[in-house]
């Protein structure tokens, strides 16, 4: 059983406006971590699948659908 992240817990009961505000705060607070500074814990297989699935579903700057050529 995986535990929900603090952001997921806050978003679970949030109104759409609150969720949008929280999402904007998370996006704007992110930081770059250089590969040589990456350390454990790494994402497990389920988390990695969610990350890659989310990335594959995100539209690109050309407004193409995922998988379009």
Short mmCIF file of N, CA and C in Angstrom, two decimals:
data_model
loop_
_atom_site.label_atom_id
_atom_site.label_comp_id
_atom_site.label_asym_id
_atom_site.label_seq_id
_atom_site.Cartn_x
_atom_site.Cartn_y
_atom_site.Cartn_z
N UNK A 1 0.85 -1.18 0.00
CA UNK A 1 0.00 0.00 0.00
C UNK A 1 0.90 1.24 0.00
N UNK A 2 0.66 2.15 -0.93
CA UNK A 2 1.48 3.36 -0.98
C UNK A 2 0.82 4.47 -0.17
N UNK A 3 1.65 5.33 0.38
CA UNK A 3 1.14 6.45 1.16
C UNK A 3 0.97 7.65 0.24
N UNK A 4 -0.05 8.44 0.51
CA UNK A 4 -0.30 9.65 -0.27
C UNK A 4 0.71 10.71 0.13
N UNK A 5 1.13 11.50 -0.83
CA UNK A 5 2.04 12.61 -0.55
C UNK A 5 1.26 13.71 0.16
N UNK A 6 1.95 14.64 0.85
CA UNK A 6 1.24 15.75 1.49
C UNK A 6 0.38 16.54 0.50
N UNK A 7 0.88 16.72 -0.72
CA UNK A 7 0.10 17.46 -1.73
C UNK A 7 -1.16 16.70 -2.10
N UNK A 8 -1.06 15.36 -2.23
CA UNK A 8 -2.24 14.56 -2.56
C UNK A 8 -3.28 14.62 -1.44
N UNK A 9 -2.81 14.62 -0.19
CA UNK A 9 -3.72 14.71 0.95
C UNK A 9 -4.45 16.05 0.93
N UNK A 10 -3.72 17.13 0.68
CA UNK A 10 -4.35 18.46 0.65
C UNK A 10 -5.31 18.58 -0.51
N UNK A 11 -4.96 18.00 -1.66
CA UNK A 11 -5.81 18.14 -2.84
C UNK A 11 -7.06 17.27 -2.76
N UNK A 12 -7.04 16.20 -1.94
CA UNK A 12 -8.16 15.27 -1.88
C UNK A 12 -9.46 15.97 -1.49
N UNK A 13 -9.41 16.90 -0.55
CA UNK A 13 -10.62 17.58 -0.12
C UNK A 13 -10.71 19.01 -0.62
N UNK A 14 -9.88 19.36 -1.58
CA UNK A 14 -9.82 20.75 -2.04
C UNK A 14 -10.89 21.03 -3.09
N UNK A 15 -11.33 22.27 -3.12
CA UNK A 15 -12.22 22.71 -4.18
C UNK A 15 -11.37 22.88 -5.44
N UNK A 16 -11.98 22.97 -6.62
CA UNK A 16 -11.17 23.16 -7.83
C UNK A 16 -10.25 24.38 -7.75
N UNK A 17 -10.72 25.47 -7.18
CA UNK A 17 -9.87 26.66 -7.07
C UNK A 17 -8.71 26.44 -6.12
N UNK A 18 -8.98 25.76 -4.98
CA UNK A 18 -7.91 25.45 -4.03
C UNK A 18 -6.88 24.51 -4.67
N UNK A 19 -7.36 23.51 -5.40
CA UNK A 19 -6.46 22.56 -6.04
C UNK A 19 -5.58 23.27 -7.06
N UNK A 20 -6.15 24.19 -7.82
CA UNK A 20 -5.37 24.95 -8.81
C UNK A 20 -4.31 25.79 -8.12
N UNK A 21 -4.68 26.42 -6.99
CA UNK A 21 -3.71 27.23 -6.25
C UNK A 21 -2.58 26.36 -5.70
N UNK A 22 -2.93 25.19 -5.16
CA UNK A 22 -1.91 24.28 -4.63
C UNK A 22 -1.00 23.79 -5.75
N UNK A 23 -1.58 23.42 -6.87
CA UNK A 23 -0.79 22.94 -8.01
C UNK A 23 0.17 24.03 -8.49
N UNK A 24 -0.30 25.26 -8.58
CA UNK A 24 0.57 26.36 -8.99
C UNK A 24 1.70 26.55 -8.00
N UNK A 25 1.42 26.44 -6.71
CA UNK A 25 2.46 26.59 -5.69
C UNK A 25 3.51 25.49 -5.81
N UNK A 26 3.06 24.26 -6.06
CA UNK A 26 3.99 23.14 -6.21
C UNK A 26 4.87 23.35 -7.45
N UNK A 27 4.27 23.74 -8.56
CA UNK A 27 5.03 23.96 -9.79
C UNK A 27 6.07 25.07 -9.61
N UNK A 28 5.68 26.15 -8.96
CA UNK A 28 6.60 27.27 -8.80
C UNK A 28 7.65 27.06 -7.71
N UNK A 29 7.49 26.03 -6.89
CA UNK A 29 8.47 25.78 -5.83
C UNK A 29 9.48 24.70 -6.20
N UNK A 30 9.35 24.13 -7.39
CA UNK A 30 10.27 23.05 -7.76
C UNK A 30 11.69 23.56 -7.92
N UNK A 31 12.64 22.67 -7.77
CA UNK A 31 14.05 23.03 -7.86
C UNK A 31 14.76 22.03 -8.76
N UNK A 32 15.80 22.51 -9.40
CA UNK A 32 16.62 21.63 -10.22
C UNK A 32 17.58 20.86 -9.32
N UNK A 33 17.67 19.56 -9.54
CA UNK A 33 18.64 18.73 -8.83
C UNK A 33 19.51 18.10 -9.90
N UNK A 34 20.80 18.39 -9.84
CA UNK A 34 21.73 17.84 -10.82
C UNK A 34 21.83 16.34 -10.65
N UNK A 35 22.01 15.59 -11.75
CA UNK A 35 22.08 14.13 -11.66
C UNK A 35 23.12 13.63 -10.66
N UNK A 36 24.26 14.31 -10.54
CA UNK A 36 25.29 13.83 -9.61
C UNK A 36 24.85 13.99 -8.15
N UNK A 37 23.81 14.76 -7.91
CA UNK A 37 23.32 14.95 -6.54
C UNK A 37 22.09 14.09 -6.21
N UNK A 38 21.62 13.32 -7.19
CA UNK A 38 20.48 12.44 -6.94
C UNK A 38 20.90 11.31 -6.00
N UNK A 39 20.03 10.97 -5.10
CA UNK A 39 20.32 9.95 -4.11
C UNK A 39 19.04 9.20 -3.80
N UNK A 40 19.10 8.26 -2.92
CA UNK A 40 17.93 7.48 -2.52
C UNK A 40 17.00 8.32 -1.67
N UNK A 41 15.74 8.08 -1.62
CA UNK A 41 15.05 6.97 -2.27
C UNK A 41 14.66 7.33 -3.70
N UNK A 42 14.78 6.38 -4.57
CA UNK A 42 14.36 6.55 -5.96
C UNK A 42 12.89 6.15 -6.06
N UNK A 43 12.20 6.60 -7.10
CA UNK A 43 10.80 6.17 -7.27
C UNK A 43 10.72 4.66 -7.45
N UNK A 44 9.68 4.05 -6.87
CA UNK A 44 9.48 2.62 -7.09
C UNK A 44 8.83 2.42 -8.46
N UNK A 45 8.58 1.19 -8.83
CA UNK A 45 8.06 0.90 -10.17
C UNK A 45 6.70 1.56 -10.41
N UNK A 46 5.81 1.55 -9.43
CA UNK A 46 4.49 2.16 -9.59
C UNK A 46 4.60 3.68 -9.74
N UNK A 47 5.46 4.30 -8.93
CA UNK A 47 5.64 5.75 -9.04
C UNK A 47 6.25 6.12 -10.37
N UNK A 48 7.22 5.34 -10.83
CA UNK A 48 7.86 5.61 -12.12
C UNK A 48 6.86 5.48 -13.26
N UNK A 49 5.98 4.47 -13.18
CA UNK A 49 4.95 4.31 -14.22
C UNK A 49 4.00 5.51 -14.24
N UNK A 50 3.64 6.02 -13.06
CA UNK A 50 2.77 7.19 -12.98
C UNK A 50 3.47 8.42 -13.55
N UNK A 51 4.74 8.61 -13.21
CA UNK A 51 5.51 9.75 -13.72
C UNK A 51 5.60 9.70 -15.25
N UNK A 52 5.97 8.55 -15.78
CA UNK A 52 6.12 8.43 -17.23
C UNK A 52 4.78 8.52 -17.95
N UNK A 53 3.73 7.96 -17.36
CA UNK A 53 2.40 8.06 -17.96
C UNK A 53 1.91 9.51 -17.99
N UNK A 54 2.19 10.25 -16.92
CA UNK A 54 1.80 11.66 -16.88
C UNK A 54 2.57 12.46 -17.93
N UNK A 55 3.86 12.18 -18.05
CA UNK A 55 4.68 12.88 -19.04
C UNK A 55 4.21 12.57 -20.47
N UNK A 56 3.84 11.33 -20.71
CA UNK A 56 3.38 10.94 -22.05
C UNK A 56 2.04 11.58 -22.40
N UNK A 57 1.24 11.89 -21.39
CA UNK A 57 -0.08 12.46 -21.64
C UNK A 57 -0.05 13.98 -21.75
N UNK A 58 1.05 14.60 -21.36
CA UNK A 58 1.15 16.06 -21.38
C UNK A 58 1.30 16.55 -22.82
N UNK A 59 0.55 17.58 -23.20
CA UNK A 59 0.71 18.13 -24.55
C UNK A 59 2.05 18.85 -24.68
N UNK A 60 2.57 18.89 -25.88
CA UNK A 60 3.83 19.61 -26.09
C UNK A 60 3.53 21.01 -26.64
N UNK A 61 4.59 21.76 -26.88
CA UNK A 61 4.42 23.14 -27.34
C UNK A 61 3.76 23.23 -28.72
N UNK A 62 3.78 22.14 -29.46
CA UNK A 62 3.15 22.12 -30.78
C UNK A 62 1.69 21.72 -30.70
N UNK A 63 1.19 21.56 -29.49
CA UNK A 63 -0.20 21.16 -29.25
C UNK A 63 -0.56 19.87 -29.98
N UNK A 64 0.37 18.92 -29.92
CA UNK A 64 0.14 17.62 -30.53
C UNK A 64 -0.40 16.68 -29.48
N UNK A 65 -1.19 15.72 -29.88
CA UNK A 65 -1.66 14.71 -28.94
C UNK A 65 -0.55 13.69 -28.72
N UNK A 66 -0.53 13.05 -27.52
CA UNK A 66 0.50 12.05 -27.27
C UNK A 66 0.49 10.96 -28.34
N UNK A 67 1.65 10.61 -28.81
CA UNK A 67 1.78 9.55 -29.81
C UNK A 67 1.57 10.00 -31.24
N UNK A 68 1.19 11.27 -31.46
CA UNK A 68 0.98 11.75 -32.83
C UNK A 68 2.32 11.96 -33.53
N UNK A 69 2.34 11.73 -34.80
CA UNK A 69 3.60 11.97 -35.54
C UNK A 69 3.43 12.99 -36.62
#
